[in-house]
Short mmCIF file of C-alpha atoms in Angstrom, two decimals:
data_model
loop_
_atom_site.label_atom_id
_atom_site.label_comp_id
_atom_site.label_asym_id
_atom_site.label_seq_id
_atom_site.Cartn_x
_atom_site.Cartn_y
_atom_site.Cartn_z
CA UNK O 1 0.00 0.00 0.00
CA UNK O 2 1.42 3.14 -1.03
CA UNK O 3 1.28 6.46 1.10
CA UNK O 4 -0.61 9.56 -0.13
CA UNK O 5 1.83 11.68 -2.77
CA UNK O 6 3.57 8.63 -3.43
CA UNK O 7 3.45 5.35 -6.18
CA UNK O 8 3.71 2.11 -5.43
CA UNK O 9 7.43 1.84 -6.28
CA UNK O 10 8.06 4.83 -3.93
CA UNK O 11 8.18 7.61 -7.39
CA UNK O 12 6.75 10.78 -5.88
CA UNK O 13 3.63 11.70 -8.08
CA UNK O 14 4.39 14.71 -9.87
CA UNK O 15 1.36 17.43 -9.64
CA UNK O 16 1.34 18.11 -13.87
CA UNK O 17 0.07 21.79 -13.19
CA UNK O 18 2.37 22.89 -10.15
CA UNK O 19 5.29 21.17 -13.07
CA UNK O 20 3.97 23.38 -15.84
CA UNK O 21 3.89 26.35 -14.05
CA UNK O 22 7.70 25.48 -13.04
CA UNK O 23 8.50 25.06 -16.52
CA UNK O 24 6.69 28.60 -17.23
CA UNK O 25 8.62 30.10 -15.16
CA UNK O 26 12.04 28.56 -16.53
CA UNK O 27 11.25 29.53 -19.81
CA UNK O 28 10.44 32.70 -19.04
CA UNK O 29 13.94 33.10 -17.65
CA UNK O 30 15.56 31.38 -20.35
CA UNK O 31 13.80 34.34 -22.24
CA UNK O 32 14.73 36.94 -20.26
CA UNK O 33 18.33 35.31 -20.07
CA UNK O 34 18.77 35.34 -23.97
CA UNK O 35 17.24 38.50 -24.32
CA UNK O 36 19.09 41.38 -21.74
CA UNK O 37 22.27 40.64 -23.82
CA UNK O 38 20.93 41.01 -27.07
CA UNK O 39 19.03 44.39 -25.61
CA UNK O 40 23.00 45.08 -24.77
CA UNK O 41 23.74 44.90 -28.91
CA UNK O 42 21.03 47.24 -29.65
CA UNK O 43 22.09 49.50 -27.22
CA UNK O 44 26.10 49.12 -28.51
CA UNK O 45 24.56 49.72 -31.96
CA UNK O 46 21.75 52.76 -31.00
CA UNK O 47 19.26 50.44 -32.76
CA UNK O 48 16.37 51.70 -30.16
CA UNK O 49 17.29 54.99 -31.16
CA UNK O 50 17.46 54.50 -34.84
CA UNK O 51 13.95 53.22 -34.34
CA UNK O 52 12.68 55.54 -32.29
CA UNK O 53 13.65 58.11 -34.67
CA UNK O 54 13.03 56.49 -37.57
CA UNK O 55 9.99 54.23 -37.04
CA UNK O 56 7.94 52.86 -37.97
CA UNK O 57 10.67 50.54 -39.77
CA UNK O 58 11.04 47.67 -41.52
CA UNK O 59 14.26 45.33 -40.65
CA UNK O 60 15.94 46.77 -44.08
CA UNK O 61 15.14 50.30 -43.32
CA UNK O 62 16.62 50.25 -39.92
CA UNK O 63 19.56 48.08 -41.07
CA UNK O 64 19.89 50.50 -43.57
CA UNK O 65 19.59 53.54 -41.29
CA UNK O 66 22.42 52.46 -38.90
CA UNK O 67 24.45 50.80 -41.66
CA UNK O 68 24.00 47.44 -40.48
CA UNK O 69 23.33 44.05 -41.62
CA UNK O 70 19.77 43.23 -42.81
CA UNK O 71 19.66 39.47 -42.00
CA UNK O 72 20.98 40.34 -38.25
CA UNK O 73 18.59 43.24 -37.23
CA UNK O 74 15.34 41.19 -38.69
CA UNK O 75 15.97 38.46 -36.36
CA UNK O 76 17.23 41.24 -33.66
CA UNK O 77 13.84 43.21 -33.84
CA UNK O 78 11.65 39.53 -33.76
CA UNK O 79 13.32 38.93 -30.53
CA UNK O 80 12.93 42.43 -29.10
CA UNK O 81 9.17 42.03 -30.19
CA UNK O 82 9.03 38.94 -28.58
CA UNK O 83 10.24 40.74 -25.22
CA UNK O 84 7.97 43.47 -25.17
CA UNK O 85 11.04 45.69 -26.08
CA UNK O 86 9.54 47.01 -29.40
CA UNK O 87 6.15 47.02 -31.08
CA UNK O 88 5.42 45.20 -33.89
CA UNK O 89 3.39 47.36 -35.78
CA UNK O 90 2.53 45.44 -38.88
CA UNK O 91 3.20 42.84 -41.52
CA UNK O 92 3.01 38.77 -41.49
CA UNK O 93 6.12 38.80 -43.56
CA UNK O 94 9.44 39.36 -41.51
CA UNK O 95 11.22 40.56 -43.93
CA UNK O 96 8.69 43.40 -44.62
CA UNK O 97 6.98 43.90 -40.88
CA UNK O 98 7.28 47.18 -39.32
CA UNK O 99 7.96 48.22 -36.01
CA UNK O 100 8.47 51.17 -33.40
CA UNK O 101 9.41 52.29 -30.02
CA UNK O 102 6.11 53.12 -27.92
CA UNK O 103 6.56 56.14 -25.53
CA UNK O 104 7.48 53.87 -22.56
CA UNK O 105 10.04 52.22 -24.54
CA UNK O 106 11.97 54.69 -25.57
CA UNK O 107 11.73 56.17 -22.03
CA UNK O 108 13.40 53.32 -20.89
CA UNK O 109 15.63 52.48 -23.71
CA UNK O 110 17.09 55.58 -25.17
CA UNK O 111 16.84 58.29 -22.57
CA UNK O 112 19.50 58.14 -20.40
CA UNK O 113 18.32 60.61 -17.95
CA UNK O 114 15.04 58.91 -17.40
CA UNK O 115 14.34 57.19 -14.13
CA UNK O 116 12.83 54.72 -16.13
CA UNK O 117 16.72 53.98 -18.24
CA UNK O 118 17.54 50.60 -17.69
CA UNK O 119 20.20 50.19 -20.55
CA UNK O 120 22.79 50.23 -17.60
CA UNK O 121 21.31 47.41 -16.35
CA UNK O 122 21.84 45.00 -19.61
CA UNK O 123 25.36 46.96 -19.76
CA UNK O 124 26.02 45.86 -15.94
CA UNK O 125 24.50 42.40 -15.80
CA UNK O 126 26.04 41.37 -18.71
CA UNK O 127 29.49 42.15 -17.45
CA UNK O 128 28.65 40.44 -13.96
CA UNK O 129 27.89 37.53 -15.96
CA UNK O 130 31.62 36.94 -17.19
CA UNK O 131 33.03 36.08 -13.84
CA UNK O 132 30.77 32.87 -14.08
CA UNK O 133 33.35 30.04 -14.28
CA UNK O 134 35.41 31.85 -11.27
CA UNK O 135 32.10 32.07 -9.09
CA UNK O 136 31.38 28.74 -9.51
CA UNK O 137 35.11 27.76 -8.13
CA UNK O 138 34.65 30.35 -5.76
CA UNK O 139 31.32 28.41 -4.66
CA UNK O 140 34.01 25.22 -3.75
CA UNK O 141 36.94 27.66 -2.32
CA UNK O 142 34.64 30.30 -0.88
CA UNK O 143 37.42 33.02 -1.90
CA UNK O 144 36.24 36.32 -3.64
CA UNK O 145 35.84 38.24 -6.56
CA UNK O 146 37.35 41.84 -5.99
CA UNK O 147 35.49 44.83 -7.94
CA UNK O 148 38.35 45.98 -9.83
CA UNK O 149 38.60 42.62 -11.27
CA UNK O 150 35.37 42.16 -13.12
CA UNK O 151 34.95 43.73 -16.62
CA UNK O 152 34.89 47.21 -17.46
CA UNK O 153 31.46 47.28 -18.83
CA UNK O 154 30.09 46.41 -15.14
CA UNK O 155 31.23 49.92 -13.82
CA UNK O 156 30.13 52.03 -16.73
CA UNK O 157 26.60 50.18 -16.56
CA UNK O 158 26.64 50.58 -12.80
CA UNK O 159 26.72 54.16 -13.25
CA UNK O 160 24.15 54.43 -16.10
CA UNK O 161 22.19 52.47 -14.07
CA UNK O 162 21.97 54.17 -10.76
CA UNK O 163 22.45 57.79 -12.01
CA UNK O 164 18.38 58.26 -13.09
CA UNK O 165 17.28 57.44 -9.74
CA UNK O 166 19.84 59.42 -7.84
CA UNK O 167 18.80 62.41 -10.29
CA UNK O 168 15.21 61.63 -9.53
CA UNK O 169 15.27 61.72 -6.04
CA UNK O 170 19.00 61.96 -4.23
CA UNK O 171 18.02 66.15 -3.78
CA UNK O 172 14.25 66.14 -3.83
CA UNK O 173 13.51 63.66 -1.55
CA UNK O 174 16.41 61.44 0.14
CA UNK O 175 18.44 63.98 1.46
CA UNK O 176 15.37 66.74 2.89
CA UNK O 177 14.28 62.62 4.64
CA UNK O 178 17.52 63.64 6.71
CA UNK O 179 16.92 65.75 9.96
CA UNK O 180 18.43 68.84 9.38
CA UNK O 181 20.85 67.72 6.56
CA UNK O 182 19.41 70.12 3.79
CA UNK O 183 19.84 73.16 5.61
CA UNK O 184 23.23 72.65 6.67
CA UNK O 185 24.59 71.66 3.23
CA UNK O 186 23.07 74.52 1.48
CA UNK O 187 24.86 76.64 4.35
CA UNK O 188 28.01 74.93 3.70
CA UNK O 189 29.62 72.43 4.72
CA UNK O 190 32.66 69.83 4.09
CA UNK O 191 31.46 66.13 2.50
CA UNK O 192 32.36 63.16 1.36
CA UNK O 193 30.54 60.74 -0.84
CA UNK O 194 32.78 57.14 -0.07
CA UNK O 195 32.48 55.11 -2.77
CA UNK O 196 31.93 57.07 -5.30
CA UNK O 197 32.64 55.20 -8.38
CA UNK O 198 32.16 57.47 -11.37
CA UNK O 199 30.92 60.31 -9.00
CA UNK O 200 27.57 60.37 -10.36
CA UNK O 201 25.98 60.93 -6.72
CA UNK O 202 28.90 63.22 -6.23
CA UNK O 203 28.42 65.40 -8.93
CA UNK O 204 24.40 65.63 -8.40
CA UNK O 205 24.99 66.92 -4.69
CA UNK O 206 27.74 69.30 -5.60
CA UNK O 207 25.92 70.94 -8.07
CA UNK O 208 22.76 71.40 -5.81
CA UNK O 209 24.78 72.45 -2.79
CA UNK O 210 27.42 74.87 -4.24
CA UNK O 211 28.29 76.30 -0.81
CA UNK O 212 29.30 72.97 0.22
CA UNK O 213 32.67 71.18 -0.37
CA UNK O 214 32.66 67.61 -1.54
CA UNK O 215 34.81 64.71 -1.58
CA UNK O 216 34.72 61.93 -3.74
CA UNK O 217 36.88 58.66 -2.38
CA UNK O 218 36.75 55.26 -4.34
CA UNK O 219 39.26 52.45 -4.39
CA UNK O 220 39.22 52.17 -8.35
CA UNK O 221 41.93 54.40 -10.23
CA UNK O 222 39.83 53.84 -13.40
CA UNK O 223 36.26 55.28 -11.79
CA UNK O 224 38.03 57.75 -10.10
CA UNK O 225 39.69 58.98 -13.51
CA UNK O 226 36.46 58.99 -15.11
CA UNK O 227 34.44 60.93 -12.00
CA UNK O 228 37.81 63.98 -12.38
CA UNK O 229 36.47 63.77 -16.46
CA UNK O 230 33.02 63.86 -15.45
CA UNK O 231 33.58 66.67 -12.78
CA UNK O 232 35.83 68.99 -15.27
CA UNK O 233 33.28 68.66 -17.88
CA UNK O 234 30.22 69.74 -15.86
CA UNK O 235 32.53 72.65 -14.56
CA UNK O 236 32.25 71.81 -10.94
CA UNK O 237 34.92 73.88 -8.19
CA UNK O 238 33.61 72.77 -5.34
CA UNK O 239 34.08 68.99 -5.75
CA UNK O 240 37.17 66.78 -5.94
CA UNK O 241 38.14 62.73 -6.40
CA UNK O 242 40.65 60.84 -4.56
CA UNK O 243 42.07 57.44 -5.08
CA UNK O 244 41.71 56.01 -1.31
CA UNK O 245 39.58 53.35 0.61
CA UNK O 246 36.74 53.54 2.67
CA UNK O 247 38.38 53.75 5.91
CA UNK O 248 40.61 56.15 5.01
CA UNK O 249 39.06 59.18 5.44
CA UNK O 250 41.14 62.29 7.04
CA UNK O 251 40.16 65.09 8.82
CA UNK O 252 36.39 65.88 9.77
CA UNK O 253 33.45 66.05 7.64
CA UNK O 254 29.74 67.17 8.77
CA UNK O 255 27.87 64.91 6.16
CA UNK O 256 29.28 61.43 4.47
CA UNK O 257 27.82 59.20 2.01
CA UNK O 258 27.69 55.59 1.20
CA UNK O 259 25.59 55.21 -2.50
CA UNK O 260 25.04 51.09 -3.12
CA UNK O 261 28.88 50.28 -1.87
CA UNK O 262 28.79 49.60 1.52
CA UNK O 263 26.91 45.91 1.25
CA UNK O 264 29.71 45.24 -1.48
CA UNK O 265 32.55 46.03 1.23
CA UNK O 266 35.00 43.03 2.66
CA UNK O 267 34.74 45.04 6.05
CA UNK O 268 31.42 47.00 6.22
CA UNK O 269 31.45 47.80 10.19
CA UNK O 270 35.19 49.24 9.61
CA UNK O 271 34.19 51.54 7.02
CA UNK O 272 31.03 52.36 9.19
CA UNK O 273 33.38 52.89 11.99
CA UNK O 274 36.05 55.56 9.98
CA UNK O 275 33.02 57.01 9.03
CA UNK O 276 32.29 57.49 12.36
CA UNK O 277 35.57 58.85 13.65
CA UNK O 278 35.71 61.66 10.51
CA UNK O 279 32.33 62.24 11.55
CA UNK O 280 32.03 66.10 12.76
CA UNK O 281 29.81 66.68 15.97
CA UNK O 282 26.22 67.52 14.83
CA UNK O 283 27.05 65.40 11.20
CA UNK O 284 24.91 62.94 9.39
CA UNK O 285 25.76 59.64 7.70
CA UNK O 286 23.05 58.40 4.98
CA UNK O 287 23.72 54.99 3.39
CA UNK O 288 22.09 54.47 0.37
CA UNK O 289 21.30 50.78 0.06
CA UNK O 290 19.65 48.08 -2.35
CA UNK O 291 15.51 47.50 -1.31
CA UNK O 292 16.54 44.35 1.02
CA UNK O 293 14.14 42.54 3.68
CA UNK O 294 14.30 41.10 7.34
CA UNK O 295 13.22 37.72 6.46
CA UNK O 296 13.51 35.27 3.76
CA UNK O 297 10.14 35.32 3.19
CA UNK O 298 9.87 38.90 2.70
CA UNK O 299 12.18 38.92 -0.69
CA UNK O 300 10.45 36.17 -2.63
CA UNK O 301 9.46 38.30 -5.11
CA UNK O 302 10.72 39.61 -8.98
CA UNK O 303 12.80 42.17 -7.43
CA UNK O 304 14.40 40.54 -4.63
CA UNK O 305 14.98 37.68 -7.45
CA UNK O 306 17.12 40.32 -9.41
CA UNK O 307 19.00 41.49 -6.30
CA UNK O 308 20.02 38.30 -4.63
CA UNK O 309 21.11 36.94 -7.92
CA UNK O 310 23.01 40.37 -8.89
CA UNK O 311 24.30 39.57 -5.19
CA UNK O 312 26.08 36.27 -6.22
CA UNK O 313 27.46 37.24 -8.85
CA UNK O 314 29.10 40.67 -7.84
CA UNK O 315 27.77 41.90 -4.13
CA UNK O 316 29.20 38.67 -2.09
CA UNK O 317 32.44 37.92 -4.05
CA UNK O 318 33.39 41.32 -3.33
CA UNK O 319 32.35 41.12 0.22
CA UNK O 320 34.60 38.03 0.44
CA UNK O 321 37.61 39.35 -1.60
CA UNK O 322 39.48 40.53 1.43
CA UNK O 323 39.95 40.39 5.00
CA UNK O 324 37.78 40.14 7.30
CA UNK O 325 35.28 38.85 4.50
CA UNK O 326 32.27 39.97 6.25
CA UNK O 327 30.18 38.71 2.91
CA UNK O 328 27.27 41.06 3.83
CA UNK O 329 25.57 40.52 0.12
CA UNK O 330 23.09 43.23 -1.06
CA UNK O 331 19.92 41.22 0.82
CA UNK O 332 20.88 42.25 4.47
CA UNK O 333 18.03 43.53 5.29
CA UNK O 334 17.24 46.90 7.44
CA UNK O 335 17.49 45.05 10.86
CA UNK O 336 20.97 44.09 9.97
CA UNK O 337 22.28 47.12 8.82
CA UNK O 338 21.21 49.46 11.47
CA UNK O 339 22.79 46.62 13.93
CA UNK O 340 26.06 46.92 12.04
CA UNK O 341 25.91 51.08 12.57
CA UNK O 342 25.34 50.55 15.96
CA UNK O 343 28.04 47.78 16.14
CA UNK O 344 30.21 50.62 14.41
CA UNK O 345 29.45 53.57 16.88
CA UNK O 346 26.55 55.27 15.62
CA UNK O 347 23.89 56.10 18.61
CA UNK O 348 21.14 56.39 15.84
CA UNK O 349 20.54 54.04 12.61
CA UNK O 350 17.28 54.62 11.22
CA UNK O 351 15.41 54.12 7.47
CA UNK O 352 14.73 57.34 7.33
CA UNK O 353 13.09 57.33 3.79
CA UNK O 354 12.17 54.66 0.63
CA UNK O 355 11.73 53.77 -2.90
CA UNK O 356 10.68 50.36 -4.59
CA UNK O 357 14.77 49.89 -4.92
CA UNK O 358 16.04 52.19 -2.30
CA UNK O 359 16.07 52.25 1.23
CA UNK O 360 18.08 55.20 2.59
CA UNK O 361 19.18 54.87 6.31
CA UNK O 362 20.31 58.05 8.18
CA UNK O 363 23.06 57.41 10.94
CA UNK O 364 23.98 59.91 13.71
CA UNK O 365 26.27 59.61 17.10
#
C-alpha cells in the first residue's frame, strides 16, 4: 500500500500543473536570459534609437539607417518584439513587418536621464555575468571576486544604471528625509561621498549644494579617472576625487555618504566605523542601500529575485575578496544594517526614507 503523494514503487507523483507552471517560469527566464544581452547589442549599436527616430521601420530600413546588416537586425527586432522591447506594428512577412518604439520604450531604452533607463542594467548584468566560471570555483573555495577585477562594462553600466534614480530623487527627496541635513549643506559644509565610483551621486549633490565642499573617495583608479572627467566637464569647483579606501578618510566632515557600496565592502562595520571617527559633531551619515528585507520570506518576489542573484554574482564575491570577509551581500536587510551602525558607533541608525529599490538609512552619534 502506497502512502498519499507517493506510487507504489516509492516515485513521488508529480502534480502536472504545479510542473507546468515550473517550466513557465524557466522559460520565461531562459527568455529573459537570452534577451538582456541582445538588448546590450542594440544598445552598442543605437538600434532603439534608430527606431525611435526612424519608425515605424522595416528590418531593411533600420539596417539601412544604422548601416548594419539586414539578415541580423530582422531576427534582432523579432526577438525584441518577442520581449515586449519594441512594437510590432505590422506585416506577417518578416522581412517586410514594421515596427516602433512606444513612448514607454523609448523612455526606458534611449533616454539616459530617465528614471525609467535601464540600458545600464543590460550593460552591468552582462558584465557580472563573465566572472561565471570563477564564481562557480569560488562556490568550492569560498574566496572572492574583488570589484576591480570584473569587466569594465560592469562599472560604466553601474553608473548608467543608478544615475536616473539618484537624479530623480538623491536632492528632492532622500536627502530633505535627513533631519536637518538640507539646511546645513546649502549653508556649507565639508562632505564626502565614499564610494563614489564614477561620481555620479557626487556630482548631483555638488551641483545642488554649491556652498558645500565635496569629496569623492573610491578604491578604483579607473572610476576615479572617469568621475575627475566627469567633474571637469560639468565645470564643478567645489568637488574633488581621490584614489583612497573607505576607511581612510582624514580630517572631519559634517555629512558622508555611502551610494550602493557599503553591502559590497570586505569590512562593512570598519568603514562604518572611519566614518564614524571623521564624523564632525552635529554630522549625518546616509547609506544608500539596495531594497533588502528582514526575512527570507519577505524577498520572494521579482525584485528581490534580481538582487540576490546580482548579489552572487558581484555583491558577495566582493564582500569576500578581502579580510575580514564579512560577505554582507546586497539582501541584508534593514534590521541588519542598522545593527552593524550601531556595532560601528553610531547612537542612531534609522530608514529614514524609501523607494521600490532604495532604502536610505540616516546614521547619527
Amino acid at each position: 500500500m502506497s502512502t498519499p503523494g507517493t506510487s507504489s514503487d516509492t516515485t513521488p507523483v508529480l502534480d502536472e500543473q504545479a510542473l507546468d507552471e515550473l517550466l513557465g517560469r524557466v522559460i520565461t527566464d531562459l527568455g529573459g536570459a537570452l534577451v538582456v544581452p541582445l538588448a546590450l547589442i542594440g544598445d552598442r549599436l543605437g538600434l532603439f534609437t534608430l527606431l525611435r527616430d526612424v519608425g515605424p521601420a522595416t528590418p531593411a530600413e533600420l539596417a539601412a539607417a544604422g548601416g548594419l546588416a539586414e539578415r541580423y537586425v530582422r531576427e534582432w527586432l523579432r526577438a525584441m518584439a518577442a520581449a515586449g522591447y519594441v512594437a510590432h506594428v505590422s506585416g506577417d512577412d518578416p522581412a517586410a513587418a514594421r515596427y516602433r518604439l512606444t513612448p514607454e520604450q523609448a523612455a526606458a531604452f534611449t533616454d539616459p536621464d530617465s528614471p525609467a533607463a535601464v540600458a545600464g542594467g543590460f550593460q552591468s548584468m552582462a558584465a557580472a555575468l563573465r566572472v561565471l566560471d570563477r564564481l562557480t570555483d569560488a562556490f568550492r573555495t569560498g574566496a572572492g571576486i574583488a570589484w576591480h577585477e570584473h569587466h569594465p562594462d560592469l562599472f560604466e553600466g553601474t553608473e548608467r544604471f543608478f544615475r536616473p534614480a539618484y537624479t530623480a530623487g538623491l536632492t528632492s527627496e532622500w536627502i530633505p528625509a535627513l533631519d536637518g541635513l538640507e539646511e546645513r549643506l546649502r549653508a556649507g559644509v565639508r562632505a564626502a561621498d565614499v564610494g563614489c565610483g564614477f561620481g555620479a551621486s557626487t556630482i548631483i549633490m555638488a551641483r545642488a549644494y554649491p556652498a558645500s565642499t565635496w569629496s569623492g573617495i573610491d578604491s578604483h583608479a579607473p572610476s576615479i579617472e572617469a568621475a575627475r572627467e566627469r567633474a571637469a566637464a560639468a565645470g564643478l569647483g567645489n568637488v574633488i576625487f581621490e584614489l583612497g579606501a573607505a576607511d581612510g578618510l582624514s580630517g572631519a566632515y559634517d555629512f558622508i555618504a555611502f551610494f550602493d557600496c557599503l553591502h559590497d565592502m570586505p569590512d562593512p562595520v570598519g568603514a562604518l566605523r572611519a566614518a564614524r571617527s571623521a564624523l564632525a559633531d552635529g554630522g549625518t551619515v546616509m547609506l544608500v542601500e539596495p531594497m533588502s528585507w528582514d526575512t527570507v520570506a519577505e524577498g520572494l518576489n521579482p525584485l528581490g529575485k534580481v538582487f540576490a542573484a546580482a548579489s552572487l554574482y558581484v555583491c558577495l564575491p566582493s564582500g569576500l575578496s578581502g579580510p575580514p570577509q564579512a560577505g554582507l551581500g546586497n539582501q541584508a536587510g534593514p534590521a541588519r544594517t542598522c545593527a552593524l551602525a550601531r556595532e560601528a558607533g553610531f547612537g542612531r541608525a534609522r530608514v529614514a526614507t524609501a523607494t521600490p529599490f532604495n532604502l536610505i538609512y540616516e546614521l547619527t552619534p
